[in-house]
Coordinates of C-alpha atoms and ligand atoms in Angstrom, one line a residue:
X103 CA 142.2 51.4 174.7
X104 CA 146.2 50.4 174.1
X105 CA 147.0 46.5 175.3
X106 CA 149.5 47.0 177.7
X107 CA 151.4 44.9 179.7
X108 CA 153.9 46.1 182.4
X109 CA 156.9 43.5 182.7
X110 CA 159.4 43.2 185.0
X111 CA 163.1 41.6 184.6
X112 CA 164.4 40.7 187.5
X113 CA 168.1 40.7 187.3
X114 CA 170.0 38.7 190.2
X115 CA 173.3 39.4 191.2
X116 CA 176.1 36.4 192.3
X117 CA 175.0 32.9 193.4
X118 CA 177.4 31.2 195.6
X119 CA 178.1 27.3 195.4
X120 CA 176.9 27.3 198.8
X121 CA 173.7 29.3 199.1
X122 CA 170.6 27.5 200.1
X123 CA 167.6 27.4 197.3
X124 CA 165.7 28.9 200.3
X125 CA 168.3 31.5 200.8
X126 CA 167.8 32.4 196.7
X127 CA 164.2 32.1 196.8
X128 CA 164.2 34.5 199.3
X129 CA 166.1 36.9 197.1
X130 CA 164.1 36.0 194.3
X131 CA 160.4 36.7 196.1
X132 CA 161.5 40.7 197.4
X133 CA 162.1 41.2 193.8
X134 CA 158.8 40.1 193.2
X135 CA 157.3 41.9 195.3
X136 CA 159.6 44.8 194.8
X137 CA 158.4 44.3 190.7
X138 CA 154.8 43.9 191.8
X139 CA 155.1 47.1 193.7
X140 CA 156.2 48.9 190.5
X141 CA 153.2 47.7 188.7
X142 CA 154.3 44.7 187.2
X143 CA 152.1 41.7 186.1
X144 CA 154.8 39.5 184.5
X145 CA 158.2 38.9 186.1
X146 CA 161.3 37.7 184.6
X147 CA 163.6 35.6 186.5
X148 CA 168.0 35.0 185.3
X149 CA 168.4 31.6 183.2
X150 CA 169.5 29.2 186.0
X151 CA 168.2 31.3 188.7
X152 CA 168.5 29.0 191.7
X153 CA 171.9 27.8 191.4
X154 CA 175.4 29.7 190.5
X155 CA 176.5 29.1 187.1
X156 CA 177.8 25.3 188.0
X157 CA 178.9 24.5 184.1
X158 CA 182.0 26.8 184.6
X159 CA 183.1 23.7 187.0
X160 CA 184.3 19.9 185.2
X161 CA 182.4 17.9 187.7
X162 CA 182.5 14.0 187.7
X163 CA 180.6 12.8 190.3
X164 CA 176.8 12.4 189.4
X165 CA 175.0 13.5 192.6
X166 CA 177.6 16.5 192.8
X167 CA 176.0 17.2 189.8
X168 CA 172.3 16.1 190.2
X169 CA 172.4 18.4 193.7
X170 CA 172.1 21.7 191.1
X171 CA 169.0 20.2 189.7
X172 CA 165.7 20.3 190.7
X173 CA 163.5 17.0 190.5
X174 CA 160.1 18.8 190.5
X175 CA 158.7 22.1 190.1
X176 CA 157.3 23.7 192.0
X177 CA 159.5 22.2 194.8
X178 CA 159.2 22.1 198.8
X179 CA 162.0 25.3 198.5
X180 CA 160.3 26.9 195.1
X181 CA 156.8 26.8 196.5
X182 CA 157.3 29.8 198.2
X183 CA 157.7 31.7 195.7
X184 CA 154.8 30.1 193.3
X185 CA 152.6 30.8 196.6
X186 CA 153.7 34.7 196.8
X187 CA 153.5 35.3 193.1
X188 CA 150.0 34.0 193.6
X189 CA 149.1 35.9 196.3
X190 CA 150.2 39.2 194.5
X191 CA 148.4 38.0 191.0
X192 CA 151.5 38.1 189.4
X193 CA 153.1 35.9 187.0
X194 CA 157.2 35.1 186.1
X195 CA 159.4 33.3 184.1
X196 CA 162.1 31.1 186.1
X197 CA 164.9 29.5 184.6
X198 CA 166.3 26.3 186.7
X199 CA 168.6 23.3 185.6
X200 CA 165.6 20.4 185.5
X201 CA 166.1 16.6 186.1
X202 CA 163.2 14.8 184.6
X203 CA 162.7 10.9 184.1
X204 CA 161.4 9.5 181.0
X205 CA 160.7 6.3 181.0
X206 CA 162.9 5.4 183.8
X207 CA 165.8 7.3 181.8
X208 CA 166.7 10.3 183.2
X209 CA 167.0 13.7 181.4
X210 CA 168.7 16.7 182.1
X211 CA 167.8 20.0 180.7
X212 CA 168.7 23.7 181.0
X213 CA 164.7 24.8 181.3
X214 CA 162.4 27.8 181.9
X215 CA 158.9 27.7 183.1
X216 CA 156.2 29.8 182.5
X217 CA 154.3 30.6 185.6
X218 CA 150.6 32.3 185.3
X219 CA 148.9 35.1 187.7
X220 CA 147.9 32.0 189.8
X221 CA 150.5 30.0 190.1
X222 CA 150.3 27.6 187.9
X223 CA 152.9 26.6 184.7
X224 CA 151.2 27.1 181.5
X225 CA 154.4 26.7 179.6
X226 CA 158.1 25.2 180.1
X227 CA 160.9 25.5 177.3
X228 CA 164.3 23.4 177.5
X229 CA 167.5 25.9 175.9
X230 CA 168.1 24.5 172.2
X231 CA 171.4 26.2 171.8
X232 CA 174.2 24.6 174.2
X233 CA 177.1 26.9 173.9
X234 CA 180.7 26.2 174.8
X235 CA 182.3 22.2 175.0
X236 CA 181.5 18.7 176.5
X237 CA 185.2 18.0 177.3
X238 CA 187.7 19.6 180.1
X239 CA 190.0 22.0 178.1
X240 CA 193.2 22.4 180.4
X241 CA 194.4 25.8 179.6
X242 CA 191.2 27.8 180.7
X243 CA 190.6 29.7 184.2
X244 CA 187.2 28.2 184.1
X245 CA 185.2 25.8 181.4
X246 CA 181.9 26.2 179.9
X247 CA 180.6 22.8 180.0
X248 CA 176.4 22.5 179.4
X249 CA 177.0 20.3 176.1
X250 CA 177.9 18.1 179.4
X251 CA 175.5 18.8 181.6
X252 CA 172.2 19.4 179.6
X253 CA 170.8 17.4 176.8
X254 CA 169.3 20.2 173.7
X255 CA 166.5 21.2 174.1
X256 CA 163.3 18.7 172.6
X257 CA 160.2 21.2 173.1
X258 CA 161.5 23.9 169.9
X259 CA 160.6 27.3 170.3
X260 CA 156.4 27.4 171.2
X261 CA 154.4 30.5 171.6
X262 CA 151.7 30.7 173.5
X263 CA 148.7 33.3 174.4
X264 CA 149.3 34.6 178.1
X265 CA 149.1 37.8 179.7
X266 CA 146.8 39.6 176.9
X267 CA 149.8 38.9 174.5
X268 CA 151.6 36.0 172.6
X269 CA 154.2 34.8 175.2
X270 CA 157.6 32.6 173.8
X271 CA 160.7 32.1 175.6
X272 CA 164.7 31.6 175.3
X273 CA 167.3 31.0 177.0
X274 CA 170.5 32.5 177.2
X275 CA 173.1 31.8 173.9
X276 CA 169.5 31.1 171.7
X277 CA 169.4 34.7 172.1
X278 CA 172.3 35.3 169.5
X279 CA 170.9 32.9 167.0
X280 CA 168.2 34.6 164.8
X281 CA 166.3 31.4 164.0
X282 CA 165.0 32.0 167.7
X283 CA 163.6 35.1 167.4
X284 CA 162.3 33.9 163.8
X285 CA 160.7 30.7 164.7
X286 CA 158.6 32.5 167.5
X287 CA 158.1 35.3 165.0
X288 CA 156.5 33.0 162.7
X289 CA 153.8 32.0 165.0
X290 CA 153.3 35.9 165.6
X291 CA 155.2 36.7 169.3
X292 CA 155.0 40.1 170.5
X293 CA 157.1 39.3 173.7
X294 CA 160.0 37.5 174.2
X295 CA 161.3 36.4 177.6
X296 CA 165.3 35.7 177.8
X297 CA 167.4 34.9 180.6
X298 CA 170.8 34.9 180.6
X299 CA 174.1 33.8 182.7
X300 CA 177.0 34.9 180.4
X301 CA 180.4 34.6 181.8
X302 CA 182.9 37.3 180.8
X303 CA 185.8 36.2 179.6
X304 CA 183.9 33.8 177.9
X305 CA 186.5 31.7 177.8
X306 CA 185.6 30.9 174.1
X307 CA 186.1 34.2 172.3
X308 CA 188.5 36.1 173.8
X309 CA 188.7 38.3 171.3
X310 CA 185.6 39.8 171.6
X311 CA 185.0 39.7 175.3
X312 CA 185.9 43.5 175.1
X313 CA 182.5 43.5 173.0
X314 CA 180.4 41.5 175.6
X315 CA 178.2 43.9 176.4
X316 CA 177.6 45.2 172.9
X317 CA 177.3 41.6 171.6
X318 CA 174.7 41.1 174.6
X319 CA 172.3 44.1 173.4
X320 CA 173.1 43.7 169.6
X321 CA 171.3 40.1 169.9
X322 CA 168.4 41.2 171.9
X323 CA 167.6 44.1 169.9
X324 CA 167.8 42.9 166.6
X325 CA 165.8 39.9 167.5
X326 CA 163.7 42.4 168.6
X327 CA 163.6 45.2 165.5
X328 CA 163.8 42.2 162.8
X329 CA 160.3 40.6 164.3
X330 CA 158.5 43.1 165.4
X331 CA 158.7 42.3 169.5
X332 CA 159.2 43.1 172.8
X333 CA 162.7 41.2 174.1
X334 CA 163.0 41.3 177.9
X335 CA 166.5 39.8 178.6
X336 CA 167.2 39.4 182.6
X337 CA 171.0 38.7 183.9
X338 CA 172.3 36.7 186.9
X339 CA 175.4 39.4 186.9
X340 CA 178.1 40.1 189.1
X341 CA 181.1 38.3 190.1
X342 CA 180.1 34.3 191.0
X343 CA 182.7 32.4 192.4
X344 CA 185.5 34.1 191.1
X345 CA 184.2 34.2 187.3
X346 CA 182.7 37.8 186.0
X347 CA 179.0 37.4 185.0
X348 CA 177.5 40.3 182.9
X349 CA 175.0 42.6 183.6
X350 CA 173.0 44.9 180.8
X351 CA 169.5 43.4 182.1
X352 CA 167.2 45.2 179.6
X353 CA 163.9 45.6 178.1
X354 CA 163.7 46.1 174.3
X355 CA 160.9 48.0 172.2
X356 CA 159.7 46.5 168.6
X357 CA 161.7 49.4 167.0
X358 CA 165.0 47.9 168.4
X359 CA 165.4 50.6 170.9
X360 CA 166.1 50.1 174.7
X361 CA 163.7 51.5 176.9
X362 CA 164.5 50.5 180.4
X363 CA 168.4 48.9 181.1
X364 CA 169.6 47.8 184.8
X365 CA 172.5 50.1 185.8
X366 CA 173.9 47.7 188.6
X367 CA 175.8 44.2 188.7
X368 CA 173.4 43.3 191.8
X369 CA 169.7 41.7 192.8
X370 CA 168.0 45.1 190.4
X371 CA 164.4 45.5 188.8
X372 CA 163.8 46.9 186.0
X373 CA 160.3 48.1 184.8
X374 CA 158.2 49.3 181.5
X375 CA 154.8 49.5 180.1
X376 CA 155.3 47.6 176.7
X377 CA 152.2 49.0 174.5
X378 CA 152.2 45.9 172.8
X379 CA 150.3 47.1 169.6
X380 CA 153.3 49.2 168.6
X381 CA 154.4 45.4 167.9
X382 CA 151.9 45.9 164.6
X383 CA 153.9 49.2 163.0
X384 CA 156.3 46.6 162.0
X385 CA 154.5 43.3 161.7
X386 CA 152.6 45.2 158.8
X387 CA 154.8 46.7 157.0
X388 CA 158.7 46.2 157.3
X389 CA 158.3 42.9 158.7
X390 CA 155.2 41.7 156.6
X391 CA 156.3 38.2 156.2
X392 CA 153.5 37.2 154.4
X393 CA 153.8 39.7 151.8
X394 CA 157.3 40.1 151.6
X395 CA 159.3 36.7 152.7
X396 CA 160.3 34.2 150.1
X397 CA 161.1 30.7 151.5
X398 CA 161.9 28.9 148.2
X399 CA 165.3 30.2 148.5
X400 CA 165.7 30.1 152.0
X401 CA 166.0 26.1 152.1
X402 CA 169.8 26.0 153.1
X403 CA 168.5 26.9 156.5
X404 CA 167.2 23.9 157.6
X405 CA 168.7 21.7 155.1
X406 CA 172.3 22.3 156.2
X407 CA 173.7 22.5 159.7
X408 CA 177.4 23.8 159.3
X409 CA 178.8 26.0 156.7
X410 CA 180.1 24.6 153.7
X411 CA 182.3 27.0 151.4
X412 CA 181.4 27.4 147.7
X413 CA 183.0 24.7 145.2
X414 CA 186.0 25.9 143.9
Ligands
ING159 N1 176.2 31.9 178.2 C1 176.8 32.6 177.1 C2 175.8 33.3 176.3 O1 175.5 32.9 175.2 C3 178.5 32.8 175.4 C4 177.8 31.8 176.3 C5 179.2 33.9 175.9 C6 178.5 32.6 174.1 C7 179.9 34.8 175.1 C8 179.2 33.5 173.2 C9 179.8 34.6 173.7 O2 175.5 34.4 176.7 C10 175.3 30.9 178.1 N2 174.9 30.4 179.3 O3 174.7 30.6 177.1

């Protein structure tokens, strides 16, 4: 009998500045349900999927900026959506901007939770890889500011048994870094969840921002091909307070290939049956680390942070 799991990404379109977290959760619960209706047991939310994109604004004043945070989770406006998931037995990934106190300190994180059949977290991961700038850059339409607004992430990269599979998570830019993918590949993932909120132009690299979309799938599915896993990469897309968001929502195979892709820039679910053994093909063969990886040369990885040019 094949392990199979049928997951859903549940790409969102726009968020206004102005929409209530009641108003989103209420979007974000007919996809649910709509996903549950297609079969699906695991559903995959957008990074930052209860707020628009706020770090394309330079805010200054502190509760302007705490208001796009949520305190606790679930929340009196999330619960809803915990309590429907529940009812239907299904579980999701939701990305949200958290505001946690430690130690009467308090931190700010770009986060994802990991949300069981019943309702309950079994696993949160903060975004390691902070694109973009911390200060206001004058000559740009819009900025790109979570170095500002979010602290790096402090929980790595963990994987963890859920759903009949080994469940890790990402968020957003870690999906162009292969150390992501490679870190959860190391402690065997077969599934990766990824949300994303990727401005286009990305204000950064204009150069390639005719690329975006290519750039968005390249990432997922070599992440995918070069560890033998499922990547399921969900977009808050469309166009979000005057700043283009992209779309591409998609759900990649072990082999690298695409098999299901959102075709709209709206609230879209897409569906498949990942036959998560095919994850092995790979795992024993191509991508047999044990028998084929050689760390004593690949030290420069963590022993050096930026590039440094040869001598000479
Ligand atoms: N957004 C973008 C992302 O990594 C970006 C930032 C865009 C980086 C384009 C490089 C090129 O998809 C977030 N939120 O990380």
């Amino acid at each position: 009998m094949p392990r199979t799991l049928t997951v859903a990404g549940a790409q969102t379109g726009p968020i206004a500045r102005d929409e209530s977290r009641a108003a989103v959760v209420r979007r974000l619960i007919a996809l649910l349900r709509e996903a549950h209706a297609g079969g699906a047991r695991l559903v995959v939310f957008p990074e930052l999927a209860l707020t628009t994109f706020f770090p394309r604004w330079w805010l200054e004043d502190q509760a302007e900026i705490d208001a796009f945070f949520e305190r606790e989770m679930p929340g009196p406006d999330t619960r809803p959506l915990f309590e429907e998931a529940a009812r239907l037995g299904v579980g999701f990934y939701l990305g949200y901007a958290e505001l946690v106190e430690h130690g009467g300190i308090a931190r700010r994180f770009n986060t994802t939770v990991l949300v069981d059949a019943a309702g309950r977290i079994i696993g949160r991961y903060r975004k390691v890889h902070l694109p973009g700038h911390r200060d206001f850059l004058p000559d740009r339409p819009y900025q790109h500011l979570e170095k500002k607004y979010f602290e790096p992430g402090d929980l790595g990269f963990p994987v963890r048994r859920a759903f009949d599979a080994n469940v890790g998570m990402c968020i957003c830019n870690d999906r162009r870094w292969p150390e992501t993918y490679r870190v959860m590949g190391l402690q065997d993932v077969e599934l990766v969840l990824v949300g994303y909120n990727t401005p286009v132009p990305s204000v950064m690299t204009p150069q390639y921002d005719h690329l975006a979309a290519f750039h968005n799938h390249l990432s997922m599915q070599a992440g995918a091909y070069q560890n033998s896993c499922f990547v399921v990469g969900v977009a808050k897309a469309g166009r979000e307070e005057g700043s283009d968001l992209l779309a591409g929502s998609c759900i990649v195979a072990p082999s690298g290939e695409i098999i299901a892709q959102a075709s709209t820039e709206g609230d879209e679910v897409i569906l498949a049956t990942c036959r998560l053994d095919l994850c092995a093909i790979n795992k024993r063969t191509t991508f047999n680390f044990a028998a084929h990886r050689r760390t004593e040369h690949y030290g420069l990885i963590t022993e050096r942070t930026g590039a440094l040019p040869p001598p000479g």
